[in-house]
Amino acid sequence: MKNQVCSKCAEGTYSLGSGIKFDEWDELPAGFSNVATFMDTAVGSSENKADSCNNSSWTPRGNYIESNRDDCTVSLIYAVHLKKSGSVFFEYQYIDNNIFFEFFIQNDQCKEMESTADKWVKLTDNGEWGSHSVTLKSGSNILYWRTTGILMGSKVVKPVLVKNITIEGVAYTSECFPCKPGTFSDKPGSSSCQVCPRNTYSEKGAKECTKCKEETYYADEGSSECTERPPCTNKDFFQIHTPCDKEGKTQIMYKWIEPKICREDLPDGLTLPPSGERKDCPPCNPGFYNNASSSCTPCPQGMFSDGTQECKACPAGTEPALGFEYKWWNILPGNMKTSCFNVGNSKCDGMNGWEVAGDHIQSGTGGSDNDYLILNLHIPGFKPLTSMTGATGSELGRITFIFETICSADCVLYFMADVNRKNTNVVESWERSKEKQSYTHIISKNASFTFTWAFQRINEGQDSRQFINDVAKIYSITVTNAVDGVASSCRACALGSEQSGSSCVPCPAGHYIEKETSQCKECPANTFLSIHQVYGREACVPCGPGSKSTKDHSACFSDCLVSYVKDNQSLNYDFSNLSQVGSLMSGPSFTSRGTKFFHFFNISLCGNEGKKMAICTDNITDVTVKDMVAESEDFSNFVGAFVCQSTIIPSDSKGFRTALALQSNSLADRFLGATVEMMLENISIKTDIFPPSPSKIPDVHFFYKSSTVTTSCENGRATVVTMRCNPNKPDQGELSVPSSCPAGTCDGCTFYFMWESAEACPLCTEQDYHEIEGACKKGFQETLYVWNEPKQCIKGVPLPEKRTSTCETVDFWLKVGAGVGAFTAVLLIALTCYFWKKNQKLEYKYSKLVMTANSKECELPAADSCAIMEGEDNEEEIVYSNKQSLLGKLKSLATKEKEDHFESVQLKSSRSQNI
């Protein structure tokens, strides 16, 4: 500083010139600080949650620093003042998408710099270190490494690891930094320090490394001290099988785990068991044969073998069924390799991660318990049974393996897949001991695959060998339809129409091989070709109810038209207006620590020629729409299906600027059918899963299936979408999940959705309206047609137009009625007058007769007679009656004599009765 001259650093020190480097993480370096918070501000007391994160921090682990493993938000902060513009560089390992990793820079006003607009750090592959660099402006720069765990279950997240933080742009370096323990610099003016080799050590600021006494002490690469060698135990050696010799024998050999750190000469030390025991070699794997040599050779093209016999040519009309079936493990197959990796050191570099053991292959010893023991299988591509052009999402092949894990600690076995060597993703994982079981993964994309099995005994930063006996075993691995595979059997193939030999031709998509002619024949309408068989008519599987096949017969889909007939009543549904993707956000739900999240579903119900239009993506890496579209074929977190699901964490839940989507997966990639029945292909609907429909219109159920098999769903996931007619919910209507299962599923395997909409009502028919006749006006009558209320139909038969017809008016009938009434009145008056006159005569006769009978003389009249006089009527009978006759009533009405009336008498024959 006095002379303002740059000088070379002395031996044992180094300098970056205008930068600083942090590569020692035994403790938190000066200038760094930890800030832990719980960012969920939506639920509960933030003070209590902040207190629960007091013990959460970034933890130094020697060569690197490790992030928190919980769902707290922890920031590693470093402030630096630059005299000129520079940069920051660091290496990191970030493999778990259940933790969010951000790196950003703020100025002294706490505003983020433009250089970190894309602050999300990309994921890395298992066991690989990535690098990240950002430019820095002159002035104050505050660097933030921030992690936030998302614990959606009991699973613990894998922490983020950071090392070798380098900051360039400091105007000058006023001092040289001493080499950290385990490193040295033997020349002046060094910009870095070298690592001490194995069995040597160094202290801080060393010019050279010091050797350990190898007889009693040892040191790993980059050690700061020598460690005393312990007595040898059975954890320090392992056994292997040698390749088969010409006699078909293999030898069991015992070897020390390298590097050997134990002593045999101590009282409790074990010696290496004797090697050389000879045993019979296992047979060759299917598709291979032993040509009287010490190794197995794959069968030539067009031939097959079960592994115990010579290769044979496939008969005419057949072809080899290509693939791999590894079930005997004498040597590691040619397309497999094994390795060992440790994130914190290179102790196990060069070691075999897995060892062959006859009828299985098992995890090796490694250098320490936290090593990743890696087994890789490379498949360059898959050959489908037919030309599957356009059959996106169809099964092209599958990989199946049988395994078990035997553990006394928290071991984990990962199964991962890498597509086109771009990004390795964990397909499934198993924790702790697992019984012998089988797992199958479906391949739906024709690409280059690398499958990886990684076994780790414990996930801790310490290097120990306490759980050396914890082991993972794989008994068999089977891959179907591999392009470079071998054959253990032959399958029928189609012959070219002009070929008379055994030359096979691939059938076009949707064609099967006819047994009689061995020719390709297209599957019938509304059937799809089985992915496991192409031979015979039975290879064409009928589509389910309410579905039809795609043009290439690769799958079945719904054209949105469903019919139902019951009791001579036909109901036809058209869901075309619901063919666009429907979305549903259910929740909120909360983790055990109170983090709020939602379940988000996309549903592609029908139509679109069977294309899976429901798309779910993870935005954890802040991928732009442009990049996602450009790389959609290989985007690892891009899911297309009939029904897909994502977990959404709102922006207010963790303090992020936008909502986060993660854990996207497919719930339905195959359509089974649509029906009003409550069961289809062993998928049943619980009667109480949704409340009953208030209308008499039956619900229509769409059944889907997912081919993805998980440990909890051995038969894959199933999805049922119930369509319910609701005239009060027009257009897209409303999607819902069962109230008893807010996540859409109660068991994690079968998902239920209710879609209520007026568009889910059946098509209208003649039975859905009635007619109303109007009054007859001026000789014309109108007939109107109206819908039955409540209206529970759409489209279909339209409502008829108003109809007008001729009619007889009311005035005409009034005239006719008046005329008839007048005639009746005249007739009644005439009859009344006639009978009144007649009755007057009869009364006169009767009164005269009574007067004569009551005379004083009481003599019978002599001259008078009761004979009927001329002009009088002949009345033969006399009937006494107390009731007034109808004629009497008429007479009384005419004469208005209501007080006096007489008995009506009817004259009878004088021969039989006296008067």
Short mmCIF file of N, CA, C and O in Angstrom, two decimals, residues 154-229:
data_model
loop_
_atom_site.label_atom_id
_atom_site.label_comp_id
_atom_site.label_asym_id
_atom_site.label_seq_id
_atom_site.Cartn_x
_atom_site.Cartn_y
_atom_site.Cartn_z
N SER A 154 -44.47 -35.51 4.20
CA SER A 154 -43.47 -35.74 5.24
C SER A 154 -42.06 -35.85 4.67
O SER A 154 -41.10 -35.98 5.42
N LYS A 155 -41.94 -35.79 3.35
CA LYS A 155 -40.65 -35.98 2.71
C LYS A 155 -39.74 -34.77 2.96
O LYS A 155 -40.15 -33.63 2.85
N VAL A 156 -38.48 -35.04 3.30
CA VAL A 156 -37.51 -33.98 3.56
C VAL A 156 -36.85 -33.60 2.24
O VAL A 156 -36.51 -34.45 1.42
N VAL A 157 -36.67 -32.30 2.04
CA VAL A 157 -36.08 -31.84 0.79
C VAL A 157 -34.58 -32.08 0.80
O VAL A 157 -33.95 -32.14 1.84
N LYS A 158 -34.02 -32.22 -0.40
CA LYS A 158 -32.57 -32.31 -0.55
C LYS A 158 -32.00 -30.90 -0.58
O LYS A 158 -32.46 -30.05 -1.34
N PRO A 159 -31.03 -30.58 0.25
CA PRO A 159 -30.56 -29.20 0.36
C PRO A 159 -29.77 -28.76 -0.87
O PRO A 159 -29.27 -29.56 -1.65
N VAL A 160 -29.63 -27.46 -1.00
CA VAL A 160 -28.79 -26.85 -2.03
C VAL A 160 -27.36 -26.74 -1.47
O VAL A 160 -27.16 -26.36 -0.31
N LEU A 161 -26.37 -27.07 -2.30
CA LEU A 161 -24.97 -26.97 -1.90
C LEU A 161 -24.29 -25.89 -2.74
O LEU A 161 -24.51 -25.83 -3.95
N VAL A 162 -23.48 -25.05 -2.08
CA VAL A 162 -22.77 -23.97 -2.78
C VAL A 162 -21.30 -24.01 -2.34
O VAL A 162 -21.00 -24.22 -1.16
N LYS A 163 -20.40 -23.80 -3.32
CA LYS A 163 -18.98 -23.76 -2.99
C LYS A 163 -18.27 -22.81 -3.97
O LYS A 163 -18.85 -22.39 -4.98
N ASN A 164 -17.02 -22.52 -3.65
CA ASN A 164 -16.13 -21.72 -4.52
C ASN A 164 -16.79 -20.42 -4.99
O ASN A 164 -16.90 -20.15 -6.19
N ILE A 165 -17.22 -19.61 -4.04
CA ILE A 165 -17.79 -18.30 -4.39
C ILE A 165 -16.64 -17.35 -4.70
O ILE A 165 -15.75 -17.11 -3.87
N THR A 166 -16.65 -16.80 -5.90
CA THR A 166 -15.57 -15.92 -6.36
C THR A 166 -16.17 -14.59 -6.80
O THR A 166 -17.11 -14.56 -7.59
N ILE A 167 -15.63 -13.49 -6.29
CA ILE A 167 -16.11 -12.15 -6.62
C ILE A 167 -14.96 -11.37 -7.27
O ILE A 167 -13.89 -11.19 -6.66
N GLU A 168 -15.18 -10.94 -8.51
CA GLU A 168 -14.19 -10.15 -9.25
C GLU A 168 -14.67 -8.70 -9.30
O GLU A 168 -15.87 -8.44 -9.39
N GLY A 169 -13.72 -7.78 -9.26
CA GLY A 169 -14.07 -6.37 -9.41
C GLY A 169 -13.60 -5.50 -8.27
O GLY A 169 -13.78 -4.28 -8.31
N VAL A 170 -13.01 -6.14 -7.25
CA VAL A 170 -12.41 -5.34 -6.18
C VAL A 170 -11.23 -4.56 -6.79
O VAL A 170 -10.44 -5.11 -7.56
N ALA A 171 -11.11 -3.28 -6.48
CA ALA A 171 -10.11 -2.45 -7.17
C ALA A 171 -8.70 -2.99 -6.98
O ALA A 171 -7.89 -2.99 -7.89
N TYR A 172 -8.42 -3.48 -5.79
CA TYR A 172 -7.09 -4.04 -5.54
C TYR A 172 -7.19 -4.99 -4.36
O TYR A 172 -8.13 -4.93 -3.57
N THR A 173 -6.23 -5.88 -4.29
CA THR A 173 -6.13 -6.80 -3.17
C THR A 173 -4.95 -6.36 -2.31
O THR A 173 -3.81 -6.33 -2.79
N SER A 174 -5.24 -6.03 -1.10
CA SER A 174 -4.18 -5.48 -0.25
C SER A 174 -3.43 -6.55 0.52
O SER A 174 -2.48 -6.24 1.24
N GLU A 175 -3.87 -7.78 0.40
CA GLU A 175 -3.17 -8.85 1.10
C GLU A 175 -3.35 -10.15 0.34
O GLU A 175 -4.28 -10.30 -0.47
N CYS A 176 -2.50 -11.12 0.59
CA CYS A 176 -2.61 -12.45 0.00
C CYS A 176 -3.31 -13.36 0.99
O CYS A 176 -3.16 -13.21 2.21
N PHE A 177 -4.06 -14.31 0.45
CA PHE A 177 -4.81 -15.23 1.29
C PHE A 177 -4.01 -16.51 1.49
O PHE A 177 -3.49 -17.08 0.51
N PRO A 178 -3.92 -17.00 2.72
CA PRO A 178 -3.17 -18.26 2.93
C PRO A 178 -3.94 -19.44 2.37
O PRO A 178 -5.19 -19.45 2.35
N CYS A 179 -3.22 -20.44 1.91
CA CYS A 179 -3.86 -21.67 1.43
C CYS A 179 -4.59 -22.34 2.58
O CYS A 179 -4.08 -22.38 3.72
N LYS A 180 -5.77 -22.87 2.32
CA LYS A 180 -6.54 -23.51 3.36
C LYS A 180 -5.92 -24.88 3.70
O LYS A 180 -5.16 -25.43 2.89
N PRO A 181 -6.20 -25.42 4.87
CA PRO A 181 -5.65 -26.74 5.23
C PRO A 181 -6.01 -27.79 4.17
O PRO A 181 -7.13 -27.82 3.65
N GLY A 182 -5.06 -28.65 3.87
CA GLY A 182 -5.24 -29.67 2.85
C GLY A 182 -4.80 -29.22 1.48
O GLY A 182 -4.89 -29.99 0.51
N THR A 183 -4.34 -27.95 1.37
CA THR A 183 -3.84 -27.44 0.09
C THR A 183 -2.48 -26.77 0.32
O THR A 183 -2.07 -26.53 1.46
N PHE A 184 -1.81 -26.43 -0.78
CA PHE A 184 -0.49 -25.81 -0.69
C PHE A 184 -0.22 -25.03 -1.97
O PHE A 184 -0.87 -25.26 -3.01
N SER A 185 0.72 -24.11 -1.88
CA SER A 185 1.24 -23.43 -3.07
C SER A 185 2.76 -23.36 -2.90
O SER A 185 3.27 -22.84 -1.91
N ASP A 186 3.46 -23.92 -3.87
CA ASP A 186 4.92 -24.03 -3.76
C ASP A 186 5.65 -23.03 -4.63
O ASP A 186 6.87 -23.08 -4.74
N LYS A 187 4.90 -22.08 -5.25
CA LYS A 187 5.54 -21.09 -6.10
C LYS A 187 5.02 -19.71 -5.73
O LYS A 187 3.86 -19.55 -5.39
N PRO A 188 5.87 -18.69 -5.78
CA PRO A 188 5.39 -17.32 -5.52
C PRO A 188 4.43 -16.87 -6.63
O PRO A 188 4.52 -17.31 -7.78
N GLY A 189 3.52 -15.99 -6.29
CA GLY A 189 2.59 -15.44 -7.28
C GLY A 189 1.51 -16.40 -7.70
O GLY A 189 1.05 -16.34 -8.85
N SER A 190 1.07 -17.28 -6.82
CA SER A 190 0.04 -18.24 -7.18
C SER A 190 -1.35 -17.59 -7.12
O SER A 190 -1.63 -16.77 -6.23
N SER A 191 -2.21 -17.98 -8.06
CA SER A 191 -3.60 -17.50 -8.05
C SER A 191 -4.54 -18.52 -7.43
O SER A 191 -5.73 -18.24 -7.27
N SER A 192 -4.01 -19.70 -7.09
CA SER A 192 -4.81 -20.74 -6.43
C SER A 192 -3.87 -21.70 -5.71
O SER A 192 -2.65 -21.65 -5.93
N CYS A 193 -4.44 -22.55 -4.89
CA CYS A 193 -3.66 -23.55 -4.16
C CYS A 193 -3.98 -24.94 -4.67
O CYS A 193 -5.12 -25.20 -5.10
N GLN A 194 -3.03 -25.83 -4.60
CA GLN A 194 -3.21 -27.21 -5.06
C GLN A 194 -3.62 -28.10 -3.89
O GLN A 194 -3.28 -27.83 -2.73
N VAL A 195 -4.34 -29.19 -4.20
CA VAL A 195 -4.83 -30.11 -3.19
C VAL A 195 -3.75 -31.13 -2.85
O VAL A 195 -3.07 -31.65 -3.74
N CYS A 196 -3.60 -31.42 -1.57
CA CYS A 196 -2.63 -32.43 -1.15
C CYS A 196 -3.09 -33.82 -1.59
O CYS A 196 -4.28 -34.15 -1.48
N PRO A 197 -2.19 -34.65 -2.11
CA PRO A 197 -2.58 -36.00 -2.53
C PRO A 197 -2.90 -36.89 -1.33
O PRO A 197 -2.73 -36.50 -0.17
N ARG A 198 -3.36 -38.10 -1.62
CA ARG A 198 -3.74 -39.05 -0.58
C ARG A 198 -2.54 -39.40 0.29
O ARG A 198 -1.40 -39.46 -0.18
N ASN A 199 -2.85 -39.65 1.57
CA ASN A 199 -1.84 -40.00 2.57
C ASN A 199 -0.83 -38.89 2.81
O ASN A 199 0.30 -39.13 3.25
N THR A 200 -1.24 -37.67 2.51
CA THR A 200 -0.46 -36.49 2.89
C THR A 200 -1.42 -35.48 3.50
O THR A 200 -2.64 -35.58 3.32
N TYR A 201 -0.88 -34.50 4.17
CA TYR A 201 -1.71 -33.48 4.79
C TYR A 201 -0.96 -32.16 4.82
O TYR A 201 0.26 -32.11 4.60
N SER A 202 -1.70 -31.08 5.11
CA SER A 202 -1.06 -29.78 5.25
C SER A 202 -1.91 -28.93 6.18
O SER A 202 -3.12 -29.14 6.32
N GLU A 203 -1.24 -27.99 6.81
CA GLU A 203 -1.94 -27.03 7.63
C GLU A 203 -2.15 -25.74 6.83
O GLU A 203 -1.75 -25.64 5.68
N LYS A 204 -2.75 -24.74 7.45
CA LYS A 204 -3.08 -23.51 6.76
C LYS A 204 -1.81 -22.77 6.35
O LYS A 204 -0.84 -22.67 7.11
N GLY A 205 -1.77 -22.30 5.09
CA GLY A 205 -0.63 -21.55 4.57
C GLY A 205 0.57 -22.42 4.28
O GLY A 205 1.72 -21.94 4.37
N ALA A 206 0.34 -23.69 3.90
CA ALA A 206 1.46 -24.62 3.69
C ALA A 206 2.11 -24.39 2.33
O ALA A 206 1.44 -24.08 1.33
N LYS A 207 3.45 -24.55 2.32
CA LYS A 207 4.21 -24.49 1.08
C LYS A 207 4.29 -25.86 0.42
O LYS A 207 4.55 -25.96 -0.78
N GLU A 208 4.11 -26.91 1.23
CA GLU A 208 4.16 -28.29 0.71
C GLU A 208 3.36 -29.18 1.65
O GLU A 208 2.98 -28.76 2.75
N CYS A 209 3.09 -30.40 1.21
CA CYS A 209 2.30 -31.35 2.00
C CYS A 209 3.25 -32.31 2.73
O CYS A 209 4.33 -32.64 2.23
N THR A 210 2.81 -32.75 3.89
CA THR A 210 3.61 -33.65 4.72
C THR A 210 3.03 -35.05 4.64
O THR A 210 1.80 -35.23 4.73
N LYS A 211 3.89 -36.06 4.49
CA LYS A 211 3.44 -37.44 4.38
C LYS A 211 3.06 -38.01 5.74
O LYS A 211 3.64 -37.65 6.76
N CYS A 212 2.06 -38.89 5.73
CA CYS A 212 1.65 -39.61 6.94
C CYS A 212 2.49 -40.88 7.07
O CYS A 212 3.04 -41.38 6.09
N LYS A 213 2.56 -41.41 8.28
CA LYS A 213 3.18 -42.72 8.48
C LYS A 213 2.18 -43.77 8.02
O LYS A 213 1.24 -44.11 8.72
N GLU A 214 2.40 -44.27 6.81
CA GLU A 214 1.39 -45.11 6.17
C GLU A 214 1.11 -46.39 6.93
O GLU A 214 0.06 -47.00 6.75
N GLU A 215 2.02 -46.87 7.75
CA GLU A 215 1.78 -48.10 8.46
C GLU A 215 0.69 -47.93 9.51
O GLU A 215 -0.09 -48.85 9.79
N THR A 216 0.64 -46.79 10.12
CA THR A 216 -0.30 -46.60 11.22
C THR A 216 -1.31 -45.48 10.98
O THR A 216 -2.31 -45.39 11.69
N TYR A 217 -1.06 -44.62 9.99
CA TYR A 217 -1.96 -43.50 9.73
C TYR A 217 -2.28 -43.43 8.23
O TYR A 217 -1.55 -43.94 7.38
N TYR A 218 -3.38 -42.75 7.96
CA TYR A 218 -3.76 -42.52 6.56
C TYR A 218 -4.40 -41.14 6.46
O TYR A 218 -4.76 -40.53 7.47
N ALA A 219 -4.53 -40.66 5.25
CA ALA A 219 -5.19 -39.37 5.01
C ALA A 219 -5.83 -39.41 3.63
O ALA A 219 -5.21 -39.89 2.66
N ASP A 220 -7.05 -38.91 3.56
CA ASP A 220 -7.70 -38.80 2.26
C ASP A 220 -7.13 -37.61 1.50
O ASP A 220 -6.42 -36.77 2.05
N GLU A 221 -7.48 -37.54 0.25
CA GLU A 221 -7.04 -36.42 -0.57
C GLU A 221 -7.57 -35.10 0.00
O GLU A 221 -8.75 -34.99 0.33
N GLY A 222 -6.67 -34.11 0.15
CA GLY A 222 -7.09 -32.81 0.67
C GLY A 222 -7.30 -32.80 2.17
O GLY A 222 -8.10 -32.01 2.67
N SER A 223 -6.57 -33.65 2.91
CA SER A 223 -6.74 -33.73 4.36
C SER A 223 -5.86 -32.71 5.08
O SER A 223 -4.78 -32.34 4.60
N SER A 224 -6.35 -32.30 6.24
CA SER A 224 -5.58 -31.37 7.06
C SER A 224 -4.85 -32.08 8.18
O SER A 224 -4.12 -31.44 8.94
N GLU A 225 -5.05 -33.40 8.32
CA GLU A 225 -4.36 -34.16 9.34
C GLU A 225 -4.38 -35.64 8.96
O GLU A 225 -5.14 -36.06 8.08
N CYS A 226 -3.57 -36.42 9.64
CA CYS A 226 -3.55 -37.86 9.43
C CYS A 226 -4.43 -38.54 10.47
O CYS A 226 -4.55 -38.06 11.60
N THR A 227 -5.04 -39.63 10.07
CA THR A 227 -5.96 -40.36 10.94
C THR A 227 -5.39 -41.74 11.22
O THR A 227 -4.86 -42.40 10.31
N GLU A 228 -5.52 -42.20 12.46
CA GLU A 228 -4.99 -43.51 12.83
C GLU A 228 -5.81 -44.60 12.18
O GLU A 228 -7.04 -44.55 12.13
N ARG A 229 -5.13 -45.60 11.66
CA ARG A 229 -5.81 -46.70 10.97
C ARG A 229 -6.50 -47.61 11.98
O ARG A 229 -5.87 -48.08 12.94
#
